[in-house]
Amino acid sequence: MRTSSLRVASSGSKALRLQYVVARQSELAPSRRLTTSTQRAATALPITATGPPPSAPVATSSQYGDRVGERRRKAELLKQGKELRAEQQSSGKRTSPLKKRFWKDVHVKEVPEGYQVHLDSRPVRTPAKTILTVPRSKPHLAHAIAIEWDMLESAQQALKNHNIPMTSIVARAQDISEAEARGSTAIREEIITVMMRYLDTDTLLCWAPEHSTHDATQLETHPDRKETLRQIQIKTATPIISYLTTTVWPGVELRPVLEEGSIMPVQQSEMTRSVIRGWMAGLPAYELAALERAVLAGKSVLVGARLVVEWSEEFRDVQRSSEKRFGIEEAAEAATVEVRWQTAMWGEVEDTHDVENEDIRRQLGSAILLVSGVR
């Protein structure tokens, strides 16, 4: 027991002596220098230059500077685009001025020239930036335009003509009138040229051929069908042709545009074309715009002319009040005889024929509203 205690004390004293020796050696060891050069004080040179310091060097090539500036501009645009997209994503929705309705109220304002439609305090304008003005004899037309704009939910919807049919057709008529006031007939000539092309393939004059013994007549067989397509077409076209050739274009002969056994249309006689072209050239601006809308909708110059003459305030002298008026339904049925005959046999295509039926009536109705008045 005594021997083990002495051994522990002896080892502890040895450790203390070793630590003391190491500490003394570190104190007595000389410090090592990192360099052997002698130290010298810095000598400041006198300032000999006068004036401000020279400017920074500039590249001599302007093209290089342009490229650098263009790169910086593009980098800035990219940065702004990223920030904008980040803001839109953080907000969760995109905002566009066109997706908002910037007006609250729509009202019709009477002015010396006629009627104007105002969105709050802003007047509705045409694509040519002129204020849309309706003649004083057509107050119903101005209110129809006001209803159109009051039903819109955003300004973006006004960019589609099918959302504002009355506004677009009145703007078309006003463009014709303003152009002719400046002495230009380019718009009128363009419309007449297109209308004469429709006359060469008029829907009302395209009759189905007579059936021969080799035709599949059973395709027209139906328990409720007593007439062929050709008979229905002739029956529909005859009263319209009779009215136009006796009242509107006296002495004009209108013949079918398809000959027997041919699919190529045949033009009307030169006299007929000249009379119809001259009649179009003399139409007022509103009647010409209405004729264009009706012809494009029904693909028939005869149906369009019959509709315009029936409702225009410019043709009061030839309108027959004792007879049933030629209205939207009559015009739509005359322009779609073949389609109705086909759908009666094979059925309608959903979201196609029904949409077309409503659209043609909407277009023809806008033409009637344009030309009718209280004069």
Short mmCIF file of C-alpha atoms in Angstrom, two decimals:
data_model
loop_
_atom_site.label_atom_id
_atom_site.label_comp_id
_atom_site.label_asym_id
_atom_site.label_seq_id
_atom_site.Cartn_x
_atom_site.Cartn_y
_atom_site.Cartn_z
CA MET A 1 0.00 0.00 0.00
CA ARG A 2 2.79 2.40 0.91
CA THR A 3 4.79 1.40 -2.16
CA SER A 4 1.91 2.24 -4.59
CA SER A 5 1.42 5.68 -3.02
CA LEU A 6 5.08 6.53 -3.51
CA ARG A 7 4.89 5.51 -7.18
CA VAL A 8 1.94 7.85 -7.84
CA ALA A 9 3.67 10.79 -6.17
CA SER A 10 6.86 10.16 -8.12
CA SER A 11 5.04 10.15 -11.52
CA GLY A 12 3.20 13.40 -10.69
CA SER A 13 6.42 15.22 -9.81
CA LYS A 14 8.00 14.10 -13.09
CA ALA A 15 5.10 15.59 -15.11
CA LEU A 16 5.41 18.92 -13.34
CA ARG A 17 9.16 19.10 -13.99
CA LEU A 18 8.58 18.37 -17.73
CA GLN A 19 6.06 21.20 -18.08
CA TYR A 20 8.47 23.62 -16.36
CA VAL A 21 11.33 22.75 -18.71
CA VAL A 22 9.19 23.25 -21.86
CA ALA A 23 7.97 26.64 -20.66
CA ARG A 24 11.53 27.86 -19.95
CA GLN A 25 12.77 26.78 -23.37
CA SER A 26 9.97 28.68 -25.14
CA GLU A 27 10.84 31.85 -23.25
CA LEU A 28 14.58 31.64 -23.95
CA ALA A 29 14.23 30.69 -27.69
CA PRO A 30 15.09 33.64 -30.04
CA SER A 31 12.31 35.02 -32.41
CA ARG A 32 12.65 34.14 -36.17
CA ARG A 33 12.40 37.02 -38.74
CA LEU A 34 10.41 36.59 -41.97
CA THR A 35 12.68 38.94 -44.02
CA THR A 36 16.31 39.99 -43.88
CA SER A 37 16.00 43.35 -45.75
CA THR A 38 16.57 46.53 -43.83
CA GLN A 39 13.61 48.78 -43.07
CA ARG A 40 13.34 52.10 -45.01
CA ALA A 41 10.87 54.95 -44.68
CA ALA A 42 8.64 55.81 -47.67
CA THR A 43 9.56 58.93 -49.66
CA ALA A 44 6.59 60.97 -50.97
CA LEU A 45 7.16 62.47 -54.43
CA PRO A 46 6.03 66.03 -55.11
CA ILE A 47 2.82 66.64 -57.20
CA THR A 48 3.90 68.08 -60.56
CA ALA A 49 0.58 67.77 -62.54
CA THR A 50 -1.97 70.62 -62.66
CA GLY A 51 -5.75 70.55 -63.19
CA PRO A 52 -8.30 67.81 -62.59
CA PRO A 53 -7.48 64.16 -63.09
CA PRO A 54 -7.98 62.73 -66.59
CA SER A 55 -11.31 61.14 -67.47
CA ALA A 56 -11.74 57.43 -67.79
CA PRO A 57 -10.87 55.91 -71.17
CA VAL A 58 -13.75 55.53 -73.66
CA ALA A 59 -13.99 52.94 -76.41
CA THR A 60 -13.25 54.45 -79.80
CA SER A 61 -15.78 52.24 -81.65
CA SER A 62 -19.35 53.53 -81.37
CA GLN A 63 -20.65 50.18 -82.59
CA TYR A 64 -19.20 48.48 -79.56
CA GLY A 65 -20.88 50.99 -77.28
CA ASP A 66 -24.20 50.46 -79.07
CA ARG A 67 -23.99 46.72 -78.59
CA VAL A 68 -23.24 47.11 -74.91
CA GLY A 69 -26.12 49.54 -74.48
CA GLU A 70 -28.49 47.22 -76.32
CA ARG A 71 -27.47 44.30 -74.14
CA ARG A 72 -28.01 46.34 -71.02
CA ARG A 73 -31.42 47.47 -72.25
CA LYS A 74 -32.49 43.90 -73.02
CA ALA A 75 -31.20 42.72 -69.67
CA GLU A 76 -33.24 45.43 -67.97
CA LEU A 77 -36.36 44.44 -69.91
CA LEU A 78 -35.89 40.80 -68.97
CA LYS A 79 -35.50 41.79 -65.36
CA GLN A 80 -38.67 43.86 -65.45
CA GLY A 81 -40.54 41.01 -67.13
CA LYS A 82 -39.44 38.56 -64.46
CA GLU A 83 -40.50 40.95 -61.73
CA LEU A 84 -43.88 41.49 -63.39
CA ARG A 85 -44.51 37.77 -63.77
CA ALA A 86 -43.48 37.22 -60.18
CA GLU A 87 -45.96 39.85 -59.02
CA GLN A 88 -48.74 38.32 -61.10
CA GLN A 89 -48.02 34.85 -59.76
CA SER A 90 -47.90 36.11 -56.21
CA SER A 91 -51.20 37.94 -56.61
CA GLY A 92 -52.79 34.87 -58.17
CA LYS A 93 -54.48 36.70 -61.06
CA ARG A 94 -53.63 38.82 -64.06
CA THR A 95 -55.15 42.22 -64.48
CA SER A 96 -55.64 43.84 -67.86
CA PRO A 97 -57.40 47.12 -68.63
CA LEU A 98 -59.37 45.45 -71.43
CA LYS A 99 -60.76 42.86 -69.03
CA LYS A 100 -62.45 45.54 -67.01
CA ARG A 101 -65.55 47.57 -67.73
CA PHE A 102 -64.40 51.16 -67.39
CA TRP A 103 -67.92 52.60 -67.61
CA LYS A 104 -70.87 52.38 -65.26
CA ASP A 105 -73.78 53.94 -67.14
CA VAL A 106 -74.74 54.01 -70.82
CA HIS A 107 -77.07 56.69 -72.09
CA VAL A 108 -78.20 58.25 -75.37
CA LYS A 109 -77.45 61.92 -75.83
CA GLU A 110 -79.30 64.06 -78.36
CA VAL A 111 -77.13 66.45 -80.36
CA PRO A 112 -77.89 68.71 -83.35
CA GLU A 113 -76.56 66.05 -85.75
CA GLY A 114 -78.63 63.23 -84.26
CA TYR A 115 -78.00 60.86 -81.37
CA GLN A 116 -74.79 59.77 -79.68
CA VAL A 117 -74.21 56.93 -77.25
CA HIS A 118 -72.10 57.82 -74.22
CA LEU A 119 -70.30 55.53 -71.80
CA ASP A 120 -70.48 57.74 -68.74
CA SER A 121 -68.99 60.88 -70.30
CA ARG A 122 -67.15 59.20 -73.18
CA PRO A 123 -68.89 58.95 -76.57
CA VAL A 124 -68.72 55.70 -78.51
CA ARG A 125 -66.43 56.08 -81.51
CA THR A 126 -65.95 54.30 -84.81
CA PRO A 127 -62.72 52.46 -85.73
CA ALA A 128 -61.77 55.68 -87.56
CA LYS A 129 -61.88 57.50 -84.18
CA THR A 130 -64.88 59.64 -85.12
CA ILE A 131 -67.85 59.94 -82.77
CA LEU A 132 -70.61 57.50 -83.66
CA THR A 133 -73.65 59.61 -84.56
CA VAL A 134 -77.06 58.17 -85.47
CA PRO A 135 -79.47 60.20 -87.66
CA ARG A 136 -82.36 61.90 -85.90
CA SER A 137 -84.90 59.73 -87.72
CA LYS A 138 -83.51 56.58 -86.06
CA PRO A 139 -83.81 56.97 -82.26
CA HIS A 140 -84.51 53.24 -81.88
CA LEU A 141 -81.14 52.52 -83.48
CA ALA A 142 -79.31 54.67 -80.94
CA HIS A 143 -81.05 52.90 -78.06
CA ALA A 144 -80.21 49.50 -79.57
CA ILE A 145 -76.54 50.48 -79.58
CA ALA A 146 -76.82 51.65 -75.97
CA ILE A 147 -78.30 48.29 -74.97
CA GLU A 148 -75.40 46.50 -76.65
CA TRP A 149 -72.82 48.40 -74.62
CA ASP A 150 -74.80 48.11 -71.43
CA MET A 151 -74.77 44.31 -71.76
CA LEU A 152 -70.99 44.09 -72.17
CA GLU A 153 -69.03 42.96 -69.14
CA SER A 154 -65.60 44.15 -70.27
CA ALA A 155 -63.99 46.40 -72.86
CA GLN A 156 -62.37 43.35 -74.43
CA GLN A 157 -65.76 42.06 -75.57
CA ALA A 158 -66.20 45.19 -77.68
CA LEU A 159 -63.30 44.05 -79.87
CA LYS A 160 -65.52 41.32 -81.35
CA ASN A 161 -68.04 42.52 -83.93
CA HIS A 162 -70.48 39.73 -83.12
CA ASN A 163 -70.85 41.22 -79.62
CA ILE A 164 -71.76 44.65 -81.00
CA PRO A 165 -73.55 44.02 -84.33
CA MET A 166 -75.45 47.31 -84.30
CA THR A 167 -72.40 49.38 -83.43
CA SER A 168 -70.35 47.77 -86.18
CA ILE A 169 -72.97 48.20 -88.90
CA VAL A 170 -73.64 51.85 -87.98
CA ALA A 171 -69.89 52.49 -88.00
CA ARG A 172 -69.74 50.92 -91.46
CA ALA A 173 -72.50 53.21 -92.73
CA GLN A 174 -70.85 56.25 -91.19
CA ASP A 175 -67.52 55.35 -92.80
CA ILE A 176 -69.23 55.21 -96.20
CA SER A 177 -70.92 58.56 -95.63
CA GLU A 178 -67.77 60.30 -94.40
CA ALA A 179 -65.66 58.91 -97.24
CA GLU A 180 -68.13 60.13 -99.85
CA ALA A 181 -68.26 63.53 -98.16
CA ARG A 182 -64.53 63.74 -98.80
CA GLY A 183 -65.10 62.80 -102.44
CA SER A 184 -63.94 59.19 -102.18
CA THR A 185 -66.12 56.34 -103.46
CA ALA A 186 -63.61 53.56 -102.83
CA ILE A 187 -65.65 51.91 -100.06
CA ARG A 188 -68.85 51.97 -102.13
CA GLU A 189 -67.11 50.52 -105.18
CA GLU A 190 -65.57 47.79 -103.07
CA ILE A 191 -68.96 46.82 -101.64
CA ILE A 192 -70.63 46.82 -105.05
CA THR A 193 -67.90 44.61 -106.50
CA VAL A 194 -68.38 42.03 -103.77
CA MET A 195 -72.17 42.17 -104.07
CA MET A 196 -72.04 41.53 -107.81
CA ARG A 197 -69.98 38.41 -107.18
CA TYR A 198 -72.71 37.15 -104.87
CA LEU A 199 -75.25 37.82 -107.62
CA ASP A 200 -73.43 35.34 -109.88
CA THR A 201 -73.95 32.58 -107.29
CA ASP A 202 -77.11 33.85 -105.62
CA THR A 203 -78.58 31.31 -103.21
CA LEU A 204 -82.11 32.10 -104.33
CA LEU A 205 -81.23 31.30 -107.95
CA CYS A 206 -79.26 28.09 -107.34
CA TRP A 207 -81.88 25.42 -108.02
CA ALA A 208 -81.38 21.70 -107.76
CA PRO A 209 -81.46 19.87 -111.13
CA GLU A 210 -84.44 17.88 -112.29
CA HIS A 211 -84.15 14.18 -111.51
CA SER A 212 -83.69 11.66 -114.27
CA THR A 213 -84.39 7.94 -114.25
CA HIS A 214 -80.82 7.29 -113.12
CA ASP A 215 -80.98 9.49 -110.02
CA ALA A 216 -81.56 8.13 -106.54
CA THR A 217 -85.01 9.61 -106.12
CA GLN A 218 -85.57 7.53 -103.02
CA LEU A 219 -83.35 9.98 -101.12
CA GLU A 220 -86.16 12.51 -101.35
CA THR A 221 -88.85 10.06 -100.38
CA HIS A 222 -90.44 10.94 -97.07
CA PRO A 223 -93.97 10.39 -95.76
CA ASP A 224 -94.43 14.13 -95.10
CA ARG A 225 -92.59 15.33 -98.21
CA LYS A 226 -94.78 16.02 -101.22
CA GLU A 227 -92.39 18.25 -103.20
CA THR A 228 -88.84 17.93 -104.45
CA LEU A 229 -86.09 20.33 -103.45
CA ARG A 230 -86.24 22.06 -106.82
CA GLN A 231 -89.97 22.64 -106.52
CA ILE A 232 -89.54 24.13 -103.04
CA GLN A 233 -86.75 26.41 -104.28
CA ILE A 234 -88.81 27.68 -107.21
CA LYS A 235 -91.84 28.17 -105.00
CA THR A 236 -89.78 30.23 -102.53
CA ALA A 237 -87.95 32.31 -105.14
CA THR A 238 -90.87 33.17 -107.41
CA PRO A 239 -92.61 35.83 -105.24
CA ILE A 240 -89.31 37.52 -104.39
CA ILE A 241 -88.19 37.64 -108.02
CA SER A 242 -91.61 38.89 -109.09
CA TYR A 243 -91.55 41.74 -106.57
CA LEU A 244 -88.04 42.85 -107.51
CA THR A 245 -88.58 42.71 -111.28
CA THR A 246 -91.81 44.70 -111.10
CA THR A 247 -91.14 47.20 -108.29
CA VAL A 248 -87.40 47.64 -107.75
CA TRP A 249 -85.82 46.70 -111.09
CA PRO A 250 -88.64 46.94 -113.65
CA GLY A 251 -88.04 44.99 -116.83
CA VAL A 252 -85.06 43.05 -115.50
CA GLU A 253 -84.89 39.33 -116.23
CA LEU A 254 -83.46 37.10 -113.50
CA ARG A 255 -82.61 33.55 -114.52
CA PRO A 256 -81.23 30.56 -112.57
CA VAL A 257 -77.46 30.62 -112.24
CA LEU A 258 -77.07 26.86 -112.74
CA GLU A 259 -77.82 25.23 -116.06
CA GLU A 260 -79.06 21.67 -116.33
CA GLY A 261 -76.21 19.21 -115.84
CA SER A 262 -73.63 21.90 -114.98
CA ILE A 263 -72.02 22.99 -111.74
CA MET A 264 -70.53 26.20 -113.13
CA PRO A 265 -72.61 29.33 -112.47
CA VAL A 266 -73.85 31.43 -115.36
CA GLN A 267 -73.79 35.22 -115.12
CA GLN A 268 -76.90 37.29 -115.54
CA SER A 269 -77.28 39.30 -118.72
CA GLU A 270 -75.25 42.46 -119.08
CA MET A 271 -78.38 44.60 -118.90
CA THR A 272 -79.44 42.95 -115.64
CA ARG A 273 -76.02 43.42 -114.10
CA SER A 274 -75.91 47.05 -115.21
CA VAL A 275 -79.33 47.84 -113.71
CA ILE A 276 -78.57 46.17 -110.37
CA ARG A 277 -75.15 47.78 -110.18
CA GLY A 278 -76.62 51.21 -110.86
CA TRP A 279 -79.26 50.64 -108.19
CA MET A 280 -76.57 49.82 -105.64
CA ALA A 281 -74.55 52.87 -106.66
CA GLY A 282 -77.52 55.11 -105.85
CA LEU A 283 -78.31 53.66 -102.43
CA PRO A 284 -77.79 55.89 -99.38
CA ALA A 285 -74.98 54.92 -97.03
CA TYR A 286 -77.20 53.25 -94.43
CA GLU A 287 -79.10 51.23 -97.04
CA LEU A 288 -75.85 50.12 -98.68
CA ALA A 289 -74.40 48.98 -95.35
CA ALA A 290 -77.62 47.09 -94.56
CA LEU A 291 -77.58 45.43 -97.98
CA GLU A 292 -74.00 44.33 -97.44
CA ARG A 293 -74.84 42.82 -94.04
CA ALA A 294 -77.91 41.00 -95.37
CA VAL A 295 -76.13 39.64 -98.44
CA LEU A 296 -73.18 38.37 -96.45
CA ALA A 297 -75.55 36.68 -94.00
CA GLY A 298 -77.87 35.05 -96.53
CA LYS A 299 -75.50 34.71 -99.52
CA SER A 300 -78.22 36.23 -101.68
CA VAL A 301 -78.43 39.67 -103.29
CA LEU A 302 -82.11 39.16 -104.06
CA VAL A 303 -83.04 38.36 -100.47
CA GLY A 304 -80.97 41.28 -99.18
CA ALA A 305 -82.49 43.72 -101.66
CA ARG A 306 -86.01 42.52 -100.87
CA LEU A 307 -85.41 42.98 -97.14
CA VAL A 308 -83.89 46.45 -97.47
CA VAL A 309 -86.66 47.74 -99.74
CA GLU A 310 -89.32 46.35 -97.41
CA TRP A 311 -88.05 48.16 -94.30
CA SER A 312 -86.06 51.18 -95.45
CA GLU A 313 -87.46 54.63 -94.83
CA GLU A 314 -86.06 55.61 -98.23
CA PHE A 315 -88.49 53.26 -100.05
CA ARG A 316 -91.78 54.26 -98.46
CA ASP A 317 -93.30 54.85 -101.90
CA VAL A 318 -92.95 51.21 -103.00
CA GLN A 319 -93.83 49.48 -99.73
CA ARG A 320 -97.19 47.72 -99.66
CA SER A 321 -98.89 48.09 -96.31
CA SER A 322 -101.79 45.82 -97.25
CA GLU A 323 -99.62 42.72 -97.70
CA LYS A 324 -97.72 40.68 -95.15
CA ARG A 325 -94.31 42.19 -94.63
CA PHE A 326 -91.16 40.42 -95.72
CA GLY A 327 -89.40 40.13 -92.37
CA ILE A 328 -86.60 38.28 -90.64
CA GLU A 329 -88.24 34.85 -90.72
CA GLU A 330 -89.19 35.09 -94.39
CA ALA A 331 -85.70 36.22 -95.39
CA ALA A 332 -83.99 33.55 -93.27
CA GLU A 333 -86.18 30.78 -94.66
CA ALA A 334 -85.63 31.93 -98.24
CA ALA A 335 -81.85 31.96 -97.75
CA THR A 336 -81.72 28.53 -96.09
CA VAL A 337 -84.11 26.43 -98.18
CA GLU A 338 -81.55 23.76 -99.02
CA VAL A 339 -80.17 23.60 -95.47
CA ARG A 340 -83.65 23.18 -94.01
CA TRP A 341 -84.45 20.51 -96.58
CA GLN A 342 -81.29 18.57 -95.70
CA THR A 343 -81.74 18.85 -91.94
CA ALA A 344 -85.35 17.74 -92.24
CA MET A 345 -84.08 14.53 -93.80
CA TRP A 346 -80.87 13.84 -91.89
CA GLY A 347 -81.29 15.90 -88.73
CA GLU A 348 -79.41 18.86 -87.31
CA VAL A 349 -75.83 18.91 -86.06
CA GLU A 350 -75.83 20.18 -82.50
CA ASP A 351 -74.04 23.49 -81.92
CA THR A 352 -73.80 24.03 -85.68
CA HIS A 353 -77.13 24.31 -87.46
CA ASP A 354 -78.92 25.79 -84.46
CA VAL A 355 -76.19 28.41 -84.03
CA GLU A 356 -76.30 29.29 -87.72
CA ASN A 357 -80.08 29.65 -87.59
CA GLU A 358 -79.85 32.17 -84.77
CA ASP A 359 -76.89 34.00 -86.27
CA ILE A 360 -78.52 34.63 -89.66
CA ARG A 361 -81.61 36.03 -87.93
CA ARG A 362 -79.46 38.28 -85.80
CA GLN A 363 -77.63 39.61 -88.86
CA LEU A 364 -80.82 40.18 -90.82
CA GLY A 365 -82.42 41.87 -87.84
CA SER A 366 -79.52 44.31 -87.56
CA ALA A 367 -80.02 45.24 -91.22
CA ILE A 368 -83.71 45.97 -90.59
CA LEU A 369 -82.92 48.13 -87.56
CA LEU A 370 -80.35 50.07 -89.56
CA VAL A 371 -82.63 51.11 -92.42
CA SER A 372 -85.94 51.56 -90.60
CA GLY A 373 -86.86 54.96 -89.21
CA VAL A 374 -89.65 57.36 -88.27
CA ARG A 375 -89.35 59.64 -91.26
#
